[in-house]
């Protein structure tokens, strides 16, 4: 079963709102910047959540990256979403 088909623009808006209410900065575009989150709907995968930084910064601050990933996952799971990690943990994919 392709769970991504259940994740559309309504789910994207819901995820954006939940993350903003939790105190995260959710960027208006796909790209995350200055620590904000990028959130978009990918029809093949679901709703994608990612946070900014080039590869060097992500490696340098692995502890911060882990803390952000844990916080995001906690907020989304507590809101009732199904969440999985993708691209070495730099993206979260929400399918419901």
CSV table of C-alpha atoms in Angstrom, one decimal:
chain,number,residue,atom,x,y,z
A,1,UNK,CA,0.0,0.0,0.0
A,2,UNK,CA,1.3,3.5,-0.9
A,3,UNK,CA,0.8,5.6,2.2
A,4,UNK,CA,2.0,8.7,0.3
A,5,UNK,CA,-1.3,8.9,-1.5
A,6,UNK,CA,-3.0,9.7,1.8
A,7,UNK,CA,-0.6,12.6,2.5
A,8,UNK,CA,-1.7,15.6,0.5
A,9,UNK,CA,-1.9,19.4,0.9
A,10,UNK,CA,-4.3,19.1,3.9
A,11,UNK,CA,-1.7,17.0,5.7
A,12,UNK,CA,1.0,19.5,4.8
A,13,UNK,CA,-1.0,22.4,6.3
A,14,UNK,CA,-1.7,20.4,9.4
A,15,UNK,CA,2.0,19.5,9.9
A,16,UNK,CA,3.0,23.1,9.3
A,17,UNK,CA,0.5,24.3,11.9
A,18,UNK,CA,1.5,21.7,14.5
A,19,UNK,CA,5.2,22.5,14.2
A,20,UNK,CA,4.6,26.2,14.3
A,21,UNK,CA,2.4,25.8,17.4
A,22,UNK,CA,5.3,23.8,19.0
A,23,UNK,CA,7.6,26.8,18.5
A,24,UNK,CA,9.4,25.8,15.4
A,25,UNK,CA,10.0,28.4,12.6
A,26,UNK,CA,8.3,26.9,9.5
A,27,UNK,CA,9.6,28.6,6.3
A,28,UNK,CA,7.0,29.5,3.6
A,29,UNK,CA,9.0,27.8,0.9
A,30,UNK,CA,10.4,24.3,0.4
A,31,UNK,CA,13.9,25.4,1.5
A,32,UNK,CA,14.8,25.7,5.1
A,33,UNK,CA,16.9,28.6,6.1
A,34,UNK,CA,18.6,29.9,9.2
A,35,UNK,CA,17.5,27.0,11.3
A,36,UNK,CA,13.9,27.1,10.1
A,37,UNK,CA,12.0,24.1,8.7
A,38,UNK,CA,11.2,23.3,5.1
A,39,UNK,CA,7.9,21.5,4.8
A,40,UNK,CA,6.4,20.3,1.5
A,41,UNK,CA,4.2,17.6,0.0
A,42,UNK,CA,6.0,15.0,-2.2
A,43,UNK,CA,3.3,13.0,-4.0
A,44,UNK,CA,5.6,10.0,-4.1
A,45,UNK,CA,6.6,10.0,-0.5
A,46,UNK,CA,4.4,12.1,1.7
A,47,UNK,CA,4.9,15.3,3.6
A,48,UNK,CA,8.6,16.1,4.0
A,49,UNK,CA,10.1,18.0,6.9
A,50,UNK,CA,13.7,19.1,6.7
A,51,UNK,CA,15.9,21.7,8.4
A,52,UNK,CA,18.6,23.9,7.1
A,53,UNK,CA,22.3,23.7,6.9
A,54,UNK,CA,24.9,22.6,4.5
A,55,UNK,CA,26.5,19.1,4.9
A,56,UNK,CA,29.5,20.4,6.8
A,57,UNK,CA,27.4,22.1,9.4
A,58,UNK,CA,25.2,19.1,9.8
A,59,UNK,CA,28.2,16.9,10.5
A,60,UNK,CA,29.9,19.4,12.8
A,61,UNK,CA,26.8,19.8,14.9
A,62,UNK,CA,25.6,16.1,15.0
A,63,UNK,CA,24.4,16.5,18.6
A,64,UNK,CA,22.2,19.5,17.7
A,65,UNK,CA,20.9,17.6,14.6
A,66,UNK,CA,20.0,14.7,16.8
A,67,UNK,CA,18.2,16.9,19.3
A,68,UNK,CA,16.2,18.7,16.5
A,69,UNK,CA,15.3,15.3,14.9
A,70,UNK,CA,14.1,14.0,18.3
A,71,UNK,CA,12.1,17.1,19.0
A,72,UNK,CA,10.4,17.1,15.6
A,73,UNK,CA,9.6,13.4,15.8
A,74,UNK,CA,8.2,13.7,19.3
A,75,UNK,CA,5.9,16.6,18.3
A,76,UNK,CA,4.7,14.8,15.2
A,77,UNK,CA,4.2,11.4,16.8
A,78,UNK,CA,2.3,12.9,19.7
A,79,UNK,CA,0.1,14.6,17.2
A,80,UNK,CA,-0.8,11.2,15.9
A,81,UNK,CA,1.3,11.1,12.7
A,82,UNK,CA,3.3,8.2,11.2
A,83,UNK,CA,6.8,9.4,10.8
A,84,UNK,CA,9.9,7.8,9.3
A,85,UNK,CA,13.4,9.2,8.6
A,86,UNK,CA,15.0,9.5,5.2
A,87,UNK,CA,18.3,10.7,3.7
A,88,UNK,CA,20.5,9.8,6.7
A,89,UNK,CA,18.1,11.4,9.2
A,90,UNK,CA,18.0,14.8,7.5
A,91,UNK,CA,14.4,14.4,6.4
A,92,UNK,CA,11.3,13.2,8.2
A,93,UNK,CA,8.6,11.8,6.0
A,94,UNK,CA,5.0,12.0,7.3
A,95,UNK,CA,2.5,9.7,5.7
A,96,UNK,CA,-0.6,10.1,7.9
